[in-house]
Amino acid sequence: MRPPKSQSRLLSPHELLQKIDEDISRSRGSIGVLSIQIVDIDYFARKFGTACVEELTREFAKRLILTISESGYFCRRPDSTFVVMLSALATTAALEMKINQIANEVSFLATVSDLNFRIECVIGACDPSIIEDALSAVERADSSLKRAIARQVS
């Protein structure tokens, strides 16, 4: 059974942007915005198809819901990336600790076509001290994610 809409941590992209803007106006500098991508999700799509990707992202989302619990909200974008808003972060160090917690908690072992895989993620973040509005915060988190992915590849 799905929780009532008011209690759900999973929002549409539009609802998440609204929520980020609301939180910015209420408490400047105490939220974090993350952009998260499952490592090698394109490989799973090519090799095993979209049904496999859907199952992996559903499991990932379940784990993300449990990890952010009462501290935030998230959305899943069509490209299978996630955007997360974390509330009540006092410092950049608190954001870094939450990022590490998320990375550890959402990782899991998956069996696909009798093969075992470790599902992990790459996370990009927008520094809470420079958040001006929702859209620019998400853009900064996306840029940070792209840099993190580039560092992984090289």
mmCIF file of C-alpha atoms in Angstrom:
data_model
loop_
_atom_site.group_PDB
_atom_site.id
_atom_site.type_symbol
_atom_site.label_atom_id
_atom_site.label_comp_id
_atom_site.label_asym_id
_atom_site.label_seq_id
_atom_site.Cartn_x
_atom_site.Cartn_y
_atom_site.Cartn_z
ATOM 1 C CA MET A 1 0.000 0.000 0.000
ATOM 2 C CA ARG A 2 1.309 3.423 -0.949
ATOM 3 C CA PRO A 3 1.527 6.110 1.757
ATOM 4 C CA PRO A 4 -0.783 9.113 1.427
ATOM 5 C CA LYS A 5 0.574 11.735 -0.981
ATOM 6 C CA SER A 6 1.416 14.099 1.884
ATOM 7 C CA GLN A 7 3.688 11.455 3.461
ATOM 8 C CA SER A 8 5.379 10.251 0.296
ATOM 9 C CA ARG A 9 9.100 10.937 -0.109
ATOM 10 C CA LEU A 10 8.861 10.339 -3.888
ATOM 11 C CA LEU A 11 7.670 13.419 -5.766
ATOM 12 C CA SER A 12 7.351 14.366 -9.415
ATOM 13 C CA PRO A 13 10.240 16.507 -10.717
ATOM 14 C CA HIS A 14 7.962 19.568 -10.710
ATOM 15 C CA GLU A 15 6.797 18.929 -7.129
ATOM 16 C CA LEU A 16 10.389 18.498 -5.984
ATOM 17 C CA LEU A 17 11.433 21.829 -7.498
ATOM 18 C CA GLN A 18 8.518 23.490 -5.691
ATOM 19 C CA LYS A 19 9.500 21.796 -2.417
ATOM 20 C CA ILE A 20 13.127 22.939 -2.787
ATOM 21 C CA ASP A 21 12.024 26.534 -3.429
ATOM 22 C CA GLU A 22 9.695 26.402 -0.391
ATOM 23 C CA ASP A 23 12.492 25.150 1.846
ATOM 24 C CA ILE A 24 14.933 27.737 0.494
ATOM 25 C CA SER A 25 12.542 30.553 1.367
ATOM 26 C CA ARG A 26 11.967 29.120 4.860
ATOM 27 C CA SER A 27 15.546 28.385 5.861
ATOM 28 C CA ARG A 28 18.343 29.660 3.637
ATOM 29 C CA GLY A 29 21.454 27.514 3.531
ATOM 30 C CA SER A 30 20.217 24.501 5.451
ATOM 31 C CA ILE A 31 19.225 22.184 2.599
ATOM 32 C CA GLY A 32 21.248 19.991 0.308
ATOM 33 C CA VAL A 33 20.445 19.082 -3.285
ATOM 34 C CA LEU A 34 21.917 15.916 -4.771
ATOM 35 C CA SER A 35 21.919 14.352 -8.201
ATOM 36 C CA ILE A 36 22.384 10.565 -8.154
ATOM 37 C CA GLN A 37 23.034 8.062 -10.919
ATOM 38 C CA ILE A 38 23.251 4.304 -10.660
ATOM 39 C CA VAL A 39 26.679 3.216 -11.910
ATOM 40 C CA ASP A 40 26.583 1.481 -15.308
ATOM 41 C CA ILE A 41 22.799 1.813 -15.698
ATOM 42 C CA ASP A 42 23.310 2.177 -19.472
ATOM 43 C CA TYR A 43 25.112 -1.182 -19.516
ATOM 44 C CA PHE A 44 22.137 -2.875 -17.863
ATOM 45 C CA ALA A 45 19.767 -1.248 -20.369
ATOM 46 C CA ARG A 46 21.823 -2.420 -23.365
ATOM 47 C CA LYS A 47 22.614 -5.883 -22.046
ATOM 48 C CA PHE A 48 19.409 -6.822 -20.201
ATOM 49 C CA GLY A 49 16.727 -4.396 -21.403
ATOM 50 C CA THR A 50 14.472 -1.770 -19.905
ATOM 51 C CA ALA A 51 12.596 -4.219 -17.650
ATOM 52 C CA CYS A 52 15.864 -4.930 -15.842
ATOM 53 C CA VAL A 53 16.591 -1.208 -15.479
ATOM 54 C CA GLU A 54 13.094 -0.627 -14.090
ATOM 55 C CA GLU A 55 13.544 -3.362 -11.500
ATOM 56 C CA LEU A 56 16.969 -2.066 -10.450
ATOM 57 C CA THR A 57 15.762 1.528 -10.175
ATOM 58 C CA ARG A 58 12.701 0.428 -8.165
ATOM 59 C CA GLU A 59 14.909 -1.380 -5.668
ATOM 60 C CA PHE A 60 17.262 1.588 -5.577
ATOM 61 C CA ALA A 61 14.331 3.956 -4.925
ATOM 62 C CA LYS A 62 13.055 1.757 -2.062
ATOM 63 C CA ARG A 63 16.459 1.931 -0.425
ATOM 64 C CA LEU A 64 16.655 5.692 -1.022
ATOM 65 C CA ILE A 65 13.268 6.209 0.656
ATOM 66 C CA LEU A 66 14.484 4.358 3.747
ATOM 67 C CA THR A 67 17.786 6.236 3.799
ATOM 68 C CA ILE A 68 16.402 9.746 3.577
ATOM 69 C CA SER A 69 13.391 8.880 5.790
ATOM 70 C CA GLU A 70 12.163 12.106 7.348
ATOM 71 C CA SER A 71 15.089 14.248 6.190
ATOM 72 C CA GLY A 72 14.182 14.789 2.562
ATOM 73 C CA TYR A 73 12.367 14.148 -0.695
ATOM 74 C CA PHE A 74 13.377 12.885 -4.119
ATOM 75 C CA CYS A 75 12.252 12.375 -7.689
ATOM 76 C CA ARG A 76 13.257 9.980 -10.409
ATOM 77 C CA ARG A 77 13.904 11.525 -13.791
ATOM 78 C CA PRO A 78 13.209 9.811 -17.136
ATOM 79 C CA ASP A 79 16.933 9.098 -17.636
ATOM 80 C CA SER A 80 16.931 6.985 -14.420
ATOM 81 C CA THR A 81 18.822 9.585 -12.416
ATOM 82 C CA PHE A 82 17.472 10.808 -9.110
ATOM 83 C CA VAL A 83 17.358 14.272 -7.554
ATOM 84 C CA VAL A 84 17.279 14.438 -3.759
ATOM 85 C CA MET A 85 16.521 17.336 -1.452
ATOM 86 C CA LEU A 86 17.764 16.972 2.121
ATOM 87 C CA SER A 87 16.380 19.247 4.841
ATOM 88 C CA ALA A 88 17.875 20.509 8.067
ATOM 89 C CA LEU A 89 21.564 20.322 7.213
ATOM 90 C CA ALA A 90 23.520 22.648 9.453
ATOM 91 C CA THR A 91 26.883 22.417 7.676
ATOM 92 C CA THR A 92 28.640 21.183 4.564
ATOM 93 C CA ALA A 93 30.159 18.472 6.766
ATOM 94 C CA ALA A 94 26.627 17.277 7.621
ATOM 95 C CA LEU A 95 25.870 17.108 3.884
ATOM 96 C CA GLU A 96 29.042 15.091 3.258
ATOM 97 C CA MET A 97 28.108 12.657 6.042
ATOM 98 C CA LYS A 98 24.617 12.230 4.566
ATOM 99 C CA ILE A 99 26.076 11.648 1.084
ATOM 100 C CA ASN A 100 28.313 8.880 2.446
ATOM 101 C CA GLN A 101 25.364 7.354 4.299
ATOM 102 C CA ILE A 102 23.231 7.389 1.149
ATOM 103 C CA ALA A 103 26.014 5.853 -0.972
ATOM 104 C CA ASN A 104 26.445 3.032 1.554
ATOM 105 C CA GLU A 105 22.760 2.387 2.183
ATOM 106 C CA VAL A 106 21.536 2.314 -1.419
ATOM 107 C CA SER A 107 24.245 -0.082 -2.651
ATOM 108 C CA PHE A 108 23.048 -3.661 -3.014
ATOM 109 C CA LEU A 109 23.779 -6.994 -4.648
ATOM 110 C CA ALA A 110 21.542 -7.929 -7.573
ATOM 111 C CA THR A 111 21.277 -11.103 -9.594
ATOM 112 C CA VAL A 112 20.480 -10.516 -13.252
ATOM 113 C CA SER A 113 20.365 -13.466 -15.671
ATOM 114 C CA ASP A 114 22.168 -15.672 -13.115
ATOM 115 C CA LEU A 115 24.979 -13.117 -12.803
ATOM 116 C CA ASN A 116 25.712 -11.212 -9.584
ATOM 117 C CA PHE A 117 26.277 -7.468 -9.691
ATOM 118 C CA ARG A 118 27.006 -4.874 -7.019
ATOM 119 C CA ILE A 119 24.701 -1.923 -7.666
ATOM 120 C CA GLU A 120 26.287 1.358 -6.599
ATOM 121 C CA CYS A 121 25.784 5.019 -7.333
ATOM 122 C CA VAL A 122 27.636 8.219 -8.112
ATOM 123 C CA ILE A 123 26.478 11.358 -6.303
ATOM 124 C CA GLY A 124 26.851 15.021 -7.197
ATOM 125 C CA ALA A 125 25.919 17.762 -4.738
ATOM 126 C CA CYS A 126 25.205 21.465 -4.634
ATOM 127 C CA ASP A 127 26.913 23.246 -1.751
ATOM 128 C CA PRO A 128 24.140 24.340 0.650
ATOM 129 C CA SER A 129 25.764 27.748 1.148
ATOM 130 C CA ILE A 130 25.297 28.757 -2.511
ATOM 131 C CA ILE A 131 21.734 27.602 -3.129
ATOM 132 C CA GLU A 132 19.680 30.466 -4.547
ATOM 133 C CA ASP A 133 16.759 28.665 -6.165
ATOM 134 C CA ALA A 134 15.673 25.120 -6.985
ATOM 135 C CA LEU A 135 16.590 25.096 -10.650
ATOM 136 C CA SER A 136 20.118 26.433 -10.182
ATOM 137 C CA ALA A 137 20.661 24.035 -7.256
ATOM 138 C CA VAL A 138 19.671 21.045 -9.411
ATOM 139 C CA GLU A 139 21.860 22.306 -12.269
ATOM 140 C CA ARG A 140 24.832 22.593 -9.891
ATOM 141 C CA ALA A 141 24.194 19.104 -8.520
ATOM 142 C CA ASP A 142 23.978 17.755 -12.094
ATOM 143 C CA SER A 143 27.289 19.442 -12.982
ATOM 144 C CA SER A 144 28.861 17.951 -9.880
ATOM 145 C CA LEU A 145 27.513 14.514 -10.869
ATOM 146 C CA LYS A 146 29.025 14.829 -14.356
ATOM 147 C CA ARG A 147 32.404 15.724 -12.860
ATOM 148 C CA ALA A 148 32.186 12.754 -10.466
ATOM 149 C CA ILE A 149 31.362 10.393 -13.337
ATOM 150 C CA ALA A 150 34.262 11.782 -15.395
ATOM 151 C CA ARG A 151 36.646 11.162 -12.458
ATOM 152 C CA GLN A 152 35.391 7.566 -12.244
ATOM 153 C CA VAL A 153 35.995 6.918 -15.927
ATOM 154 C CA SER A 154 39.493 8.393 -16.055
#
